[in-house]
PDB file of C-alpha atoms in Angstrom:
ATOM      1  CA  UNK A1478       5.653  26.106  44.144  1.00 49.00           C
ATOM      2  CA  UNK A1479       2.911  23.994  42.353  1.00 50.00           C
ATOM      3  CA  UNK A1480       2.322  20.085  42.776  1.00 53.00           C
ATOM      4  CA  UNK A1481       3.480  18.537  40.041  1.00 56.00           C
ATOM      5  CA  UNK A1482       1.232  15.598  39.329  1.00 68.00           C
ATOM      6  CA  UNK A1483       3.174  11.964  38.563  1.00 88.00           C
ATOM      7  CA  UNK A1484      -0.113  10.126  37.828  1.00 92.00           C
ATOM      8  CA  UNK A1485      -3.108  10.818  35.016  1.00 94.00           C
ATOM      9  CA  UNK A1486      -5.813   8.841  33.981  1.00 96.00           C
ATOM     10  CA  UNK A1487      -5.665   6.243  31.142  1.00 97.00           C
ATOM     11  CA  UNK A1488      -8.841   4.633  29.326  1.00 98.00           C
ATOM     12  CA  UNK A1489      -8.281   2.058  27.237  1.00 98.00           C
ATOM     13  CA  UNK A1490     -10.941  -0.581  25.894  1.00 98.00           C
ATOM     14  CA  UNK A1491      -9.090  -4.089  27.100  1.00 98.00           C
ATOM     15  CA  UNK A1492     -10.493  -7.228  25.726  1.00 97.00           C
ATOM     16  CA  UNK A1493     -14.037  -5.116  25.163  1.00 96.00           C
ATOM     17  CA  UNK A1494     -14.324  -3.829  28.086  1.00 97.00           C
ATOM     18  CA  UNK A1495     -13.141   0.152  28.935  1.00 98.00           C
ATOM     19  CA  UNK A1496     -11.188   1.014  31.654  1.00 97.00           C
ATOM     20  CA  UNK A1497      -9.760   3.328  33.468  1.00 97.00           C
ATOM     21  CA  UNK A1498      -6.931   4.047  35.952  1.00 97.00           C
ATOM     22  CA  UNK A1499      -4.745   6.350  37.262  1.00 96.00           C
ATOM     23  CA  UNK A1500      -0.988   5.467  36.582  1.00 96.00           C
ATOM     24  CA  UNK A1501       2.191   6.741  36.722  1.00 95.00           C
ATOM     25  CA  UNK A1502       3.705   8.210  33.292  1.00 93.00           C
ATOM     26  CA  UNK A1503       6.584   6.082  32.912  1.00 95.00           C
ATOM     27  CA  UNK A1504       4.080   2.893  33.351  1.00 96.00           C
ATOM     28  CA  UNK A1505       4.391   0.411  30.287  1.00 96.00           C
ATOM     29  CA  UNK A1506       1.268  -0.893  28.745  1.00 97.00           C
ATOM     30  CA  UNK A1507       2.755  -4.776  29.727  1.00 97.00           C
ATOM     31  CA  UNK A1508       2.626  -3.519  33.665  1.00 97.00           C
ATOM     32  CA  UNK A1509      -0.955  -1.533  33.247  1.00 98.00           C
ATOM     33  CA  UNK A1510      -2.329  -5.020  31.630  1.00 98.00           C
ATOM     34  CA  UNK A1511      -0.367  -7.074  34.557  1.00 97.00           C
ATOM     35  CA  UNK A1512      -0.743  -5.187  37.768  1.00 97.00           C
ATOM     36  CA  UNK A1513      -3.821  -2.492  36.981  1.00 97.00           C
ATOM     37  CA  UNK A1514      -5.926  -4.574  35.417  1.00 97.00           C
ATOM     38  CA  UNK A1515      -4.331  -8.249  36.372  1.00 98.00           C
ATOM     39  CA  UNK A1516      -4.580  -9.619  33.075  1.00 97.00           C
ATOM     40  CA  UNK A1517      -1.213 -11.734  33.517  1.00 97.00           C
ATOM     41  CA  UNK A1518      -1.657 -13.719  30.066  1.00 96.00           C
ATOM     42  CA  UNK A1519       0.856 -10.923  28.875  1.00 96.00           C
ATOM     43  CA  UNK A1520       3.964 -12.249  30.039  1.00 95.00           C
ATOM     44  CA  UNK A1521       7.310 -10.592  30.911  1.00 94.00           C
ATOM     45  CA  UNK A1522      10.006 -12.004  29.186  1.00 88.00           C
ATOM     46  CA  UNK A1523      12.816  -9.736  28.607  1.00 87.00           C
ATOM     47  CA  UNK A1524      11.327  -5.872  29.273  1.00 77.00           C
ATOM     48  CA  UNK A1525      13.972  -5.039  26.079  1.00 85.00           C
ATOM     49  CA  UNK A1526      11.541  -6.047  23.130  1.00 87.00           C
ATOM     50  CA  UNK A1527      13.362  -8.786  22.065  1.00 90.00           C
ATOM     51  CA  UNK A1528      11.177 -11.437  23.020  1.00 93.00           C
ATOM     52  CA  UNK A1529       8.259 -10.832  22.349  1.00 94.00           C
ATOM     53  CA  UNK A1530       5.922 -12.506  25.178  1.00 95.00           C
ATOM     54  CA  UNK A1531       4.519  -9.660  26.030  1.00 96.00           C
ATOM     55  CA  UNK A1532       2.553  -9.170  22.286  1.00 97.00           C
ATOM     56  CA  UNK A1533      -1.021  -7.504  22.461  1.00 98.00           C
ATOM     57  CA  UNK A1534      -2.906  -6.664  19.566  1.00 97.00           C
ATOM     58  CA  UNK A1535      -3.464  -2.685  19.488  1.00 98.00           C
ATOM     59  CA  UNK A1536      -6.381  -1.499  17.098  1.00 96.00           C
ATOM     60  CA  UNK A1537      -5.410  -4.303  14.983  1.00 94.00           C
ATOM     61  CA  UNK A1538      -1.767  -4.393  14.881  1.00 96.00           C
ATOM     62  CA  UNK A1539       0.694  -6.443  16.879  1.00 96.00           C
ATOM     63  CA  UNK A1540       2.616  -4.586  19.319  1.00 97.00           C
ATOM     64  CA  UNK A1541       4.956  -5.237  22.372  1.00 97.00           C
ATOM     65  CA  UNK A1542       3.614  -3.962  25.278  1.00 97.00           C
ATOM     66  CA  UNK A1543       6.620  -3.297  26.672  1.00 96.00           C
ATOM     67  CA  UNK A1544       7.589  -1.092  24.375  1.00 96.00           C
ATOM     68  CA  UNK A1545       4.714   1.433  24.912  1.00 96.00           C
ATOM     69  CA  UNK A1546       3.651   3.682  27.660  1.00 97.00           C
ATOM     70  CA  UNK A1547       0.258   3.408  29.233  1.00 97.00           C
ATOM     71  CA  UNK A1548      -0.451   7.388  28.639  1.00 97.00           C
ATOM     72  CA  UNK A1549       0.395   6.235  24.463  1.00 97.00           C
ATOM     73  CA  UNK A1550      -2.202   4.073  24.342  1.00 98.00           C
ATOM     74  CA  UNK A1551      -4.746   6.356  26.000  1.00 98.00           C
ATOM     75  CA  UNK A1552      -8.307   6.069  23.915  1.00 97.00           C
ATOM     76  CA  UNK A1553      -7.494   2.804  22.036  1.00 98.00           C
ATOM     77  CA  UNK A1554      -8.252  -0.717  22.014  1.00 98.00           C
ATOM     78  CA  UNK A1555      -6.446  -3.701  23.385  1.00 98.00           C
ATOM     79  CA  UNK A1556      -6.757  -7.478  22.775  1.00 98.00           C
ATOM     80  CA  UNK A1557      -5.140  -9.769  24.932  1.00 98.00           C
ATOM     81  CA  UNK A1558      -4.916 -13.270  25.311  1.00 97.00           C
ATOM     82  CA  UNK A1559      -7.613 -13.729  27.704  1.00 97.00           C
ATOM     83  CA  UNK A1560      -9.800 -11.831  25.086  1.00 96.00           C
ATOM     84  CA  UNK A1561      -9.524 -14.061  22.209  1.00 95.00           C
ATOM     85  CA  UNK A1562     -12.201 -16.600  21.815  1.00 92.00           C
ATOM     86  CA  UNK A1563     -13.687 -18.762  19.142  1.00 90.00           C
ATOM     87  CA  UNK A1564     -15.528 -21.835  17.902  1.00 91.00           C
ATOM     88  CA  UNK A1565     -13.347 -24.634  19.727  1.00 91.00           C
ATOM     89  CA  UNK A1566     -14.411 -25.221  22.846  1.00 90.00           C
ATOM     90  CA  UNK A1567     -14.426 -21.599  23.780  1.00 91.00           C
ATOM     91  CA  UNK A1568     -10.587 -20.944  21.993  1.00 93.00           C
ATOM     92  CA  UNK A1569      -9.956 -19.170  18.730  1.00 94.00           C
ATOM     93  CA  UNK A1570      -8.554 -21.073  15.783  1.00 95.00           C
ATOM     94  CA  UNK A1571      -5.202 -19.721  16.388  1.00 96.00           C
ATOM     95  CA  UNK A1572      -5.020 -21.389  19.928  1.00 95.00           C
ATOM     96  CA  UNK A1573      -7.042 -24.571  18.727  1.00 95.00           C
ATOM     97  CA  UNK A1574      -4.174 -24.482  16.122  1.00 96.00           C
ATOM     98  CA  UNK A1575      -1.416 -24.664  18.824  1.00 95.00           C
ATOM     99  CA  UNK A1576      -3.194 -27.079  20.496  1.00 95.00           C
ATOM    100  CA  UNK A1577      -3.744 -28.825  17.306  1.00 95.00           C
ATOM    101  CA  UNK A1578      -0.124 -28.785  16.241  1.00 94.00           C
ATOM    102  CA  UNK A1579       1.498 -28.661  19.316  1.00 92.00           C
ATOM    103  CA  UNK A1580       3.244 -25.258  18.663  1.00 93.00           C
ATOM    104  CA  UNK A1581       4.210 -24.402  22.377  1.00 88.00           C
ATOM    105  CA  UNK A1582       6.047 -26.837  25.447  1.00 86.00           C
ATOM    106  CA  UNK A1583       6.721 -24.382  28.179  1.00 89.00           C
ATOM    107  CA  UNK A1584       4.075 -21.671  27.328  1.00 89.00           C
ATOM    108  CA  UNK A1585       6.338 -18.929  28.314  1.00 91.00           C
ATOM    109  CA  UNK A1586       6.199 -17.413  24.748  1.00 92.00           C
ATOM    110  CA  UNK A1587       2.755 -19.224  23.784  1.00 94.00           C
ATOM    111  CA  UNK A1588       0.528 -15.800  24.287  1.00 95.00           C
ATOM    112  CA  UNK A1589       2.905 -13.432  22.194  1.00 96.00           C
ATOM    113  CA  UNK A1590       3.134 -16.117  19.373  1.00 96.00           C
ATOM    114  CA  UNK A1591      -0.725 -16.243  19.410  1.00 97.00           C
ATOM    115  CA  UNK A1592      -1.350 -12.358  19.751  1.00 97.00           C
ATOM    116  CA  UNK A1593       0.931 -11.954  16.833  1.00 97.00           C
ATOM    117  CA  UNK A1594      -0.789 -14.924  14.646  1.00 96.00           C
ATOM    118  CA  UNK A1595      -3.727 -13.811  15.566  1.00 96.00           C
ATOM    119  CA  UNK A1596      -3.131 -10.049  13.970  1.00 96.00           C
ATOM    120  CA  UNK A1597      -0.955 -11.667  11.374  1.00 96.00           C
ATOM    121  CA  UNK A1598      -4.178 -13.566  10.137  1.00 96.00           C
ATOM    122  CA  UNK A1599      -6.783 -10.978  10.628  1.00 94.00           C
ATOM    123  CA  UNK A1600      -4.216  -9.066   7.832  1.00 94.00           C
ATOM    124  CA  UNK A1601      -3.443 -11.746   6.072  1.00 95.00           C
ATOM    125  CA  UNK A1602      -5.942 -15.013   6.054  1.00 95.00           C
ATOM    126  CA  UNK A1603      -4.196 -17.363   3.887  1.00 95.00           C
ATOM    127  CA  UNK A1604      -0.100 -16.623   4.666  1.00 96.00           C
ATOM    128  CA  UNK A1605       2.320 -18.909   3.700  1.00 97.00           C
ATOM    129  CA  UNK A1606       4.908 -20.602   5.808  1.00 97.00           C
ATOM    130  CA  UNK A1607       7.677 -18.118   5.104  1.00 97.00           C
ATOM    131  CA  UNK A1608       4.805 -15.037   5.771  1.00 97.00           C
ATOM    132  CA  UNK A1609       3.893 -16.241   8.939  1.00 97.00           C
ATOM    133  CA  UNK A1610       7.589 -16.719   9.784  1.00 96.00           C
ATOM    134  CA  UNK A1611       8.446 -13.308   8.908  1.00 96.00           C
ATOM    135  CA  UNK A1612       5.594 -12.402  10.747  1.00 95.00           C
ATOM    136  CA  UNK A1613       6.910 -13.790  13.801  1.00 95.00           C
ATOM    137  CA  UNK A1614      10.116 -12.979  13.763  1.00 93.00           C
ATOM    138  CA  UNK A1615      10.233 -10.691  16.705  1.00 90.00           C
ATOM    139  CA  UNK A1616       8.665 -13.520  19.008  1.00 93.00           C
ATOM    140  CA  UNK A1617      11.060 -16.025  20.435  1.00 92.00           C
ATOM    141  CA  UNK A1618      10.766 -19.213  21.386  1.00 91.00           C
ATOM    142  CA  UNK A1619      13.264 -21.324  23.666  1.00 86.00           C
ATOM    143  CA  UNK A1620      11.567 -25.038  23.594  1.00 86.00           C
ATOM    144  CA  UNK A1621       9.720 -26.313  20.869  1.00 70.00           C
ATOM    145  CA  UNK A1622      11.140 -25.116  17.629  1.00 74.00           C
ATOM    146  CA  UNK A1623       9.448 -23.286  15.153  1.00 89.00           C
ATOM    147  CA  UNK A1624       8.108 -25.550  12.785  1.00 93.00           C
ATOM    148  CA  UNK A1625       5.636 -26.272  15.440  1.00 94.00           C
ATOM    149  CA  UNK A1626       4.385 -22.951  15.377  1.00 96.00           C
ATOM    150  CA  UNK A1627       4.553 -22.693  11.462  1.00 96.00           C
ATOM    151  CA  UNK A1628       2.148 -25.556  11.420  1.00 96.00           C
ATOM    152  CA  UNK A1629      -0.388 -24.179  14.320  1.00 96.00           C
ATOM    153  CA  UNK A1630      -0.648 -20.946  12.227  1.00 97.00           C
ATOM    154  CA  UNK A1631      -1.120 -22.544   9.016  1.00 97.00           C
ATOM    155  CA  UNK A1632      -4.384 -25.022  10.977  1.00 97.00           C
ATOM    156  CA  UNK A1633      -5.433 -21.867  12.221  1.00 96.00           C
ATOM    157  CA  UNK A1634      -5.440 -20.204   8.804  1.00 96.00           C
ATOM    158  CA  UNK A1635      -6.954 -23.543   6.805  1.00 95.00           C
ATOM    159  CA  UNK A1636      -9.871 -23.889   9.622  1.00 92.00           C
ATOM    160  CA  UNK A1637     -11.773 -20.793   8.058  1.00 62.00           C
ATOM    161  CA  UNK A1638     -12.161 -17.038   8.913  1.00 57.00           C
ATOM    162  CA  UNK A1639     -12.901 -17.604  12.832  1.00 44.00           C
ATOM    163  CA  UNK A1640      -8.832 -17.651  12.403  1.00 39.00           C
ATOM    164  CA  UNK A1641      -8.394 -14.502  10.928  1.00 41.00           C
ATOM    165  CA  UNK A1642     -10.416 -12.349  13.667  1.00 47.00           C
ATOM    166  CA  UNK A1643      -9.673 -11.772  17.553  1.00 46.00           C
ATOM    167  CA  UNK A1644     -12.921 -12.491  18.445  1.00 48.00           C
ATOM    168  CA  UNK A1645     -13.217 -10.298  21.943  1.00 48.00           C
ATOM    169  CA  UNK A1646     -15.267 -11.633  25.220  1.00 47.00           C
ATOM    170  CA  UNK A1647     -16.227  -8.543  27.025  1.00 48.00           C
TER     171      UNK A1647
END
């Protein structure tokens, strides 16, 4: 009888920086960030995709990492929230702008609603309220309402370009 082998390597470029580990098949991207590489700004909020903490920005797109398998993201790129930086004091616009604004209370949902601003502007610079709250529909938040949020996104988009890119800190 052969060994069957539960684990394979995985290299994915996280926040600039490749990296690889060995991990078991049925490991989600949300626990390789987490617990492989212990980037814990991806939160854990529901493990169902309905809440959308756990956003990450794959090769440009915004994508629950709970939703995807390590081995499925094998070769790609990653931002997380601990990659983003930017002109304000070391934060991007998009966290400047919920700073700004004062688009998150509890923080629970705060790095999900900025991964998926942050893609949303990189795609779209200039959205309107309604865009960006289509945009971030999938994301919820339980404490500060969204107008909040509405209004860090649009003083993310009105403080120039720096807004529109995750700019990556290797």
């Amino acid at each position: 009888m052969s060994e069957q082998r539960w684990t394979r390597p995985v290299t994915v470029t996280v926040n600039g920086r490749r990296e690889t580990r060995d991990v078991e098949h049925r490991t989600l991207l949300v626990h390789f960030l987490r617990e492989h590489l212990r980037l814990t700004g991806t939160h854990i909020g529901c493990d169902t995709s309905n809440c959308g903490a756990c956003t990450v920005v794959l090769e440009g797109a915004a994508v629950k990492s709970c939703t995807l398998l390590a081995v499925q993201v094998d070769g790609q790129s990653v931002t997380t929230v601990e990659g983003l930086s930017g002109p304000y004091n070391g934060l991007s616009a998009v966290q400047e702008g919920f700073r700004q604004e004062h688009g998150l209370q509890c923080g629970y949902c705060t790095p999900g609603m900025v991964m998926a601003s942050t893609a949303l502007l990189s795609e779209q610079p200039d959205p309107s309220p309604d865009a960006i709250r289509h945009a971030l529909e999938g994301n919820i938040c339980r404490c500060t309402g969204y107008e909040m949020i509405v209004r860090s996104v649009r003083w993310a988009a009105e403080h120039g370009d720096a807004a529109a890119r995750a700019e990556v800190t290797p």
